[in-house]
XYZ file of C-alpha atoms in Angstrom:
375
model
C -275.847 -65.183 113.536
C -277.510 -61.841 112.996
C -275.028 -60.667 110.357
C -274.542 -61.432 106.682
C -270.734 -61.285 106.693
C -268.805 -64.525 106.125
C -265.960 -66.048 108.091
C -262.505 -65.100 106.821
C -260.619 -67.832 104.982
C -257.746 -69.143 107.085
C -255.388 -68.805 104.125
C -255.944 -65.041 103.934
C -254.787 -64.402 107.507
C -251.675 -66.602 107.421
C -248.515 -64.580 108.076
C -245.890 -67.327 108.238
C -245.648 -70.521 106.199
C -248.275 -72.121 103.992
C -251.682 -72.681 105.523
C -252.659 -76.308 104.795
C -255.825 -77.425 103.050
C -257.303 -80.106 105.301
C -260.413 -82.202 105.947
C -260.490 -82.397 109.754
C -259.150 -80.413 112.687
C -259.178 -80.016 116.466
C -257.937 -77.566 119.086
C -255.376 -79.247 121.347
C -254.070 -77.027 124.143
C -253.168 -73.725 122.404
C -252.772 -75.163 118.910
C -255.041 -75.617 115.912
C -254.220 -79.139 114.728
C -255.184 -80.082 111.179
C -255.257 -83.489 109.506
C -255.855 -85.304 106.221
C -254.233 -82.768 103.933
C -254.660 -82.564 100.191
C -252.036 -84.908 98.768
C -251.144 -86.314 102.221
C -254.106 -87.969 103.935
C -251.905 -89.248 106.784
C -250.399 -85.847 107.644
C -251.055 -83.634 110.649
C -249.872 -80.034 110.968
C -250.358 -77.611 113.823
C -250.255 -73.845 114.048
C -248.003 -71.709 116.188
C -248.811 -71.708 119.892
C -251.883 -69.515 120.443
C -251.424 -68.170 116.885
C -253.439 -69.553 113.965
C -251.649 -67.221 111.540
C -248.315 -69.021 111.946
C -247.702 -72.241 109.956
C -243.968 -72.168 109.291
C -242.389 -75.324 110.850
C -240.064 -74.340 113.674
C -241.763 -70.978 114.266
C -243.678 -70.614 117.541
C -243.596 -74.422 117.910
C -245.510 -74.937 114.648
C -244.667 -78.187 112.872
C -246.023 -81.107 110.842
C -245.809 -84.898 110.967
C -246.685 -87.706 108.560
C -248.119 -90.620 110.541
C -246.406 -93.875 109.551
C -247.882 -97.317 109.080
C -250.975 -98.694 107.405
C -253.547 -96.914 109.552
C -255.108 -95.215 106.540
C -256.251 -91.644 106.196
C -257.013 -89.373 109.132
C -260.761 -89.094 109.717
C -261.141 -87.143 112.992
C -259.179 -85.118 115.552
C -260.578 -84.502 119.033
C -259.987 -81.354 121.100
C -258.879 -80.691 124.668
C -255.794 -80.905 126.872
C -254.871 -84.054 124.986
C -256.004 -85.063 121.519
C -256.843 -88.290 119.753
C -256.120 -88.624 116.058
C -258.437 -91.161 114.438
C -257.284 -92.911 111.310
C -259.303 -95.536 109.495
C -257.496 -98.364 111.294
C -255.520 -96.677 114.048
C -255.842 -94.241 116.959
C -252.946 -91.987 117.993
C -252.824 -90.020 121.233
C -251.318 -86.524 121.017
C -249.760 -85.019 124.202
C -248.129 -81.607 124.450
C -244.609 -81.831 125.924
C -243.072 -78.594 124.606
C -239.426 -78.075 123.704
C -238.109 -79.296 120.379
C -240.516 -82.249 120.418
C -243.668 -80.109 120.929
C -246.092 -83.078 120.773
C -245.556 -86.712 121.734
C -247.494 -89.143 119.516
C -248.444 -92.540 120.999
C -250.382 -95.279 119.194
C -253.035 -96.532 121.624
C -255.008 -98.648 119.151
C -252.874 -100.141 116.361
C -255.604 -102.011 114.464
C -258.844 -100.175 115.202
C -259.947 -96.675 114.222
C -262.957 -94.826 112.804
C -263.619 -95.269 109.097
C -266.242 -92.534 109.333
C -264.965 -89.525 111.262
C -268.378 -88.160 112.203
C -269.060 -91.251 114.319
C -266.656 -89.832 116.960
C -267.911 -87.687 119.855
C -266.489 -86.628 123.200
C -267.354 -85.296 126.631
C -264.188 -83.839 128.139
C -261.668 -86.709 128.116
C -264.208 -89.443 127.432
C -264.331 -90.199 123.712
C -266.868 -92.483 122.048
C -266.649 -93.868 118.513
C -267.978 -96.477 116.106
C -265.477 -98.784 114.430
C -265.894 -101.595 111.927
C -266.423 -104.024 114.803
C -268.759 -101.989 116.987
C -268.949 -99.193 119.558
C -266.023 -98.234 121.820
C -265.007 -95.704 124.461
C -261.577 -94.170 125.105
C -260.738 -93.094 128.623
C -257.054 -92.203 128.909
C -255.135 -94.931 127.063
C -257.833 -97.553 127.649
C -260.043 -98.502 124.682
C -263.128 -100.355 125.986
C -265.876 -102.156 124.083
C -269.271 -100.734 125.065
C -271.476 -102.306 122.396
C -270.383 -105.957 122.353
C -273.272 -108.369 123.037
C -275.530 -105.330 123.531
C -276.126 -103.311 120.358
C -273.416 -104.125 117.802
C -275.369 -106.774 115.882
C -278.600 -104.786 116.137
C -276.954 -101.666 114.718
C -275.271 -103.575 111.899
C -278.642 -104.957 110.794
C -280.612 -101.742 111.381
C -278.221 -99.394 109.538
C -279.061 -98.430 105.954
C -275.588 -99.094 104.568
C -276.313 -97.198 101.367
C -276.135 -94.023 103.477
C -273.618 -95.138 106.110
C -271.615 -91.953 105.548
C -274.520 -89.960 107.056
C -273.980 -91.337 110.587
C -273.145 -88.510 112.998
C -272.415 -88.606 116.728
C -272.696 -86.027 119.504
C -272.783 -85.961 123.292
C -275.425 -84.522 125.572
C -273.232 -83.710 128.611
C -276.175 -82.497 130.693
C -277.825 -85.929 130.513
C -274.547 -87.889 130.152
C -275.488 -89.388 126.807
C -273.507 -90.342 123.720
C -275.820 -90.352 120.719
C -275.469 -91.672 117.170
C -277.919 -90.390 114.545
C -278.246 -92.700 111.538
C -280.515 -93.740 108.640
C -282.259 -97.012 109.446
C -282.990 -99.869 107.070
C -286.636 -99.869 108.190
C -287.224 -96.584 106.321
C -287.459 -98.213 102.905
C -288.659 -94.992 101.229
C -285.491 -93.086 102.189
C -283.804 -91.857 99.012
C -282.077 -88.746 100.371
C -280.114 -90.172 103.303
C -281.918 -88.103 105.947
C -281.436 -89.888 109.274
C -284.497 -91.197 111.092
C -283.203 -92.962 114.190
C -280.867 -92.380 117.144
C -278.937 -94.899 119.204
C -278.339 -93.604 122.733
C -275.687 -94.706 125.235
C -275.990 -93.488 128.828
C -272.373 -93.598 129.972
C -273.357 -93.056 133.606
C -275.583 -96.153 133.789
C -273.934 -97.980 130.832
C -277.323 -98.695 129.277
C -278.573 -98.323 125.698
C -281.837 -97.157 124.152
C -283.195 -96.047 120.773
C -285.518 -93.325 119.539
C -286.926 -91.949 116.305
C -285.796 -88.496 115.138
C -285.749 -87.076 111.614
C -282.638 -84.912 111.242
C -279.636 -84.375 109.014
C -277.124 -83.818 111.824
C -276.770 -83.405 115.598
C -274.212 -81.494 117.643
C -273.475 -80.146 121.126
C -274.058 -76.425 121.358
C -273.416 -73.818 124.029
C -276.236 -71.282 124.080
C -276.306 -67.776 125.482
C -279.279 -66.171 127.169
C -281.888 -64.600 124.895
C -284.067 -61.577 125.536
C -287.258 -60.838 123.628
C -285.282 -58.430 121.424
C -282.556 -60.977 120.677
C -285.119 -63.549 119.536
C -285.190 -61.639 116.248
C -281.789 -63.191 115.507
C -283.503 -66.563 115.121
C -286.661 -65.263 113.465
C -288.749 -62.115 113.383
C -291.862 -64.281 113.257
C -292.727 -66.322 116.370
C -294.587 -68.839 114.192
C -291.297 -69.705 112.480
C -289.450 -70.529 115.726
C -289.609 -74.284 116.306
C -288.110 -74.124 119.826
C -290.660 -74.136 122.635
C -290.622 -70.878 124.631
C -290.665 -72.714 127.978
C -287.449 -74.721 127.403
C -284.024 -74.060 128.939
C -282.720 -73.020 125.520
C -283.673 -69.381 126.136
C -282.031 -69.253 129.581
C -278.585 -69.981 128.144
C -275.390 -70.800 129.956
C -275.361 -74.552 129.356
C -274.600 -77.177 126.739
C -277.605 -78.547 124.881
C -277.983 -81.160 122.191
C -278.766 -79.340 118.960
C -279.794 -80.586 115.545
C -280.466 -79.585 111.972
C -283.848 -81.127 111.222
C -285.068 -82.769 108.021
C -286.066 -79.327 106.696
C -282.508 -78.085 107.393
C -283.569 -75.748 110.202
C -281.777 -75.418 113.556
C -283.582 -77.142 116.428
C -283.108 -78.662 119.874
C -284.586 -81.802 121.383
C -287.545 -80.603 123.425
C -291.316 -80.737 123.533
C -293.795 -83.387 124.625
C -292.613 -86.914 125.278
C -292.634 -89.468 122.485
C -293.881 -93.001 123.042
C -291.792 -94.639 125.760
C -291.183 -98.322 125.123
C -289.503 -100.946 127.297
C -289.061 -104.495 126.048
C -287.420 -107.265 128.017
C -285.202 -109.959 126.599
C -286.790 -113.366 126.095
C -287.174 -115.027 129.493
C -287.803 -118.552 130.733
C -289.625 -117.717 133.949
C -289.639 -121.303 135.263
C -286.688 -123.231 133.802
C -287.782 -126.410 132.082
C -291.540 -125.718 132.111
C -294.151 -123.408 130.665
C -295.505 -120.339 132.499
C -299.036 -119.026 132.942
C -298.993 -115.203 133.085
C -302.123 -113.506 134.440
C -300.861 -109.977 135.113
C -298.053 -107.499 134.638
C -297.442 -104.410 136.778
C -295.319 -101.785 134.954
C -293.147 -99.894 137.459
C -293.598 -96.520 135.755
C -295.080 -93.230 136.918
C -297.660 -93.073 134.124
C -300.450 -95.065 132.480
C -298.954 -97.832 130.340
C -300.090 -100.687 128.115
C -298.603 -104.188 127.969
C -298.269 -106.892 125.316
C -296.633 -110.311 125.716
C -294.935 -112.524 123.148
C -294.643 -116.240 123.894
C -293.409 -119.408 122.252
C -292.693 -122.970 123.359
C -289.693 -123.681 121.130
C -286.926 -121.316 120.041
C -287.608 -122.367 116.463
C -291.270 -121.279 116.702
C -292.679 -117.903 115.718
C -293.830 -115.858 118.709
C -297.513 -115.411 119.519
C -298.403 -111.877 120.631
C -301.177 -111.116 123.069
C -303.705 -108.334 122.658
C -302.919 -104.932 124.193
C -303.775 -104.774 127.894
C -304.504 -101.487 129.652
C -303.721 -100.684 133.273
C -306.538 -101.102 135.813
C -307.078 -99.112 139.013
C -304.710 -101.353 140.998
C -301.814 -100.716 138.596
C -302.021 -104.212 137.090
C -302.360 -104.920 133.366
C -304.454 -108.119 133.254
C -303.337 -110.681 130.648
C -303.810 -114.362 129.943
C -300.868 -115.829 128.121
C -298.842 -119.002 128.483
C -295.606 -120.293 127.003
C -292.120 -121.418 127.829
C -290.251 -118.412 126.439
C -291.762 -115.021 127.238
C -291.000 -111.433 126.214
C -292.773 -108.413 127.772
C -293.373 -105.066 126.042
C -294.498 -101.929 127.924
C -295.548 -98.742 126.124
C -296.161 -95.300 127.634
C -298.309 -93.167 125.270
C -296.822 -90.085 123.632
C -297.589 -86.813 125.355
C -297.834 -88.446 128.743
C -295.950 -86.764 131.564
C -293.530 -89.317 133.014
C -289.995 -89.358 134.375
C -289.216 -92.808 135.734
C -289.536 -96.297 134.275
C -287.775 -99.018 136.252
C -289.137 -102.317 134.992
C -292.048 -104.697 135.575
C -293.505 -107.041 138.182
C -294.914 -110.303 136.815
C -297.826 -112.294 138.208
C -297.292 -115.830 136.909
C -297.496 -119.467 137.943
C -295.673 -122.580 136.869
C -297.648 -124.849 134.554
C -298.557 -128.254 135.890
C -295.985 -131.010 135.405
C -296.861 -134.182 133.565
C -295.037 -137.283 134.707
C -293.496 -139.462 132.041
C -293.539 -143.162 132.908
C -291.272 -145.518 131.025
C -292.222 -149.216 130.965
C -289.370 -151.716 130.922
């Protein structure tokens, strides 16, 4: 940034061997590892050790390997001390061992991979990805399901499959989040594939949430400190800078979650809070009988509104209560009854809040009616 000169093509700086033409790459140890080559979608090739100009096999430990089996084409390669090579239906772990072998390749997932390479993201050695059958995490050699019976069915229904190739993942290491940006099916006017929703996995608490965000891509970025003079690199006009001046972005020295917004401008996730929404699963407060709910106390550090959905049979449509505001005692008064109950709490946008733990319910069991059978 701040200069008009372009990056040099890798092929023009190669001094040994033929530089491959590839679709994905990663930096594993001291090697640039490339994958999905033109004419060989299952091939990986790595540069010389600490030398991206060397590509002659056998020189400075540079070499290539065609991955066998029916795993499909290579879609993603992670970076770090060890690497994971994602194929469409297979995951291969890549460990540096040196010597004549250079890298040891171990299949850790023989029948599951990532059809879409941009659905893979990582924080150090923790790697998260979306496969045909849901969301997963790799930690070492262990592949664990993190979305089963939580978000897999929801995501499958909510994804606009016409633009499934636009899904992109990134991690927010500061907040310990793995995030998938995707176009949702609810945006029926979407004709360009711009993404409008994010699915968020907190891998510290192992909980999921969603949010709305119009963007074309997201990524983790390391930012340096900016002075007033260096702000000209982003824009010479303060009105054209869409990053709030009181955010940590200008301090630098840390990883932040960055994005390219729907207008294709660089941005970060900051600013006033959006609407915060918590919705419980459907509950049967008193098993076998109906419940009378007269109040809900949101355990949040801000003003919040409450609505309740109830029904007596699972085959019925839910009846939703009117919106109830919080009174001076912290209770949202309601009058709703039913056997199956779902609670929804909303914190208005722009409100300053940090914690939302759940709800307290003020309810009583409906009166029982005895059934007498005459014989």
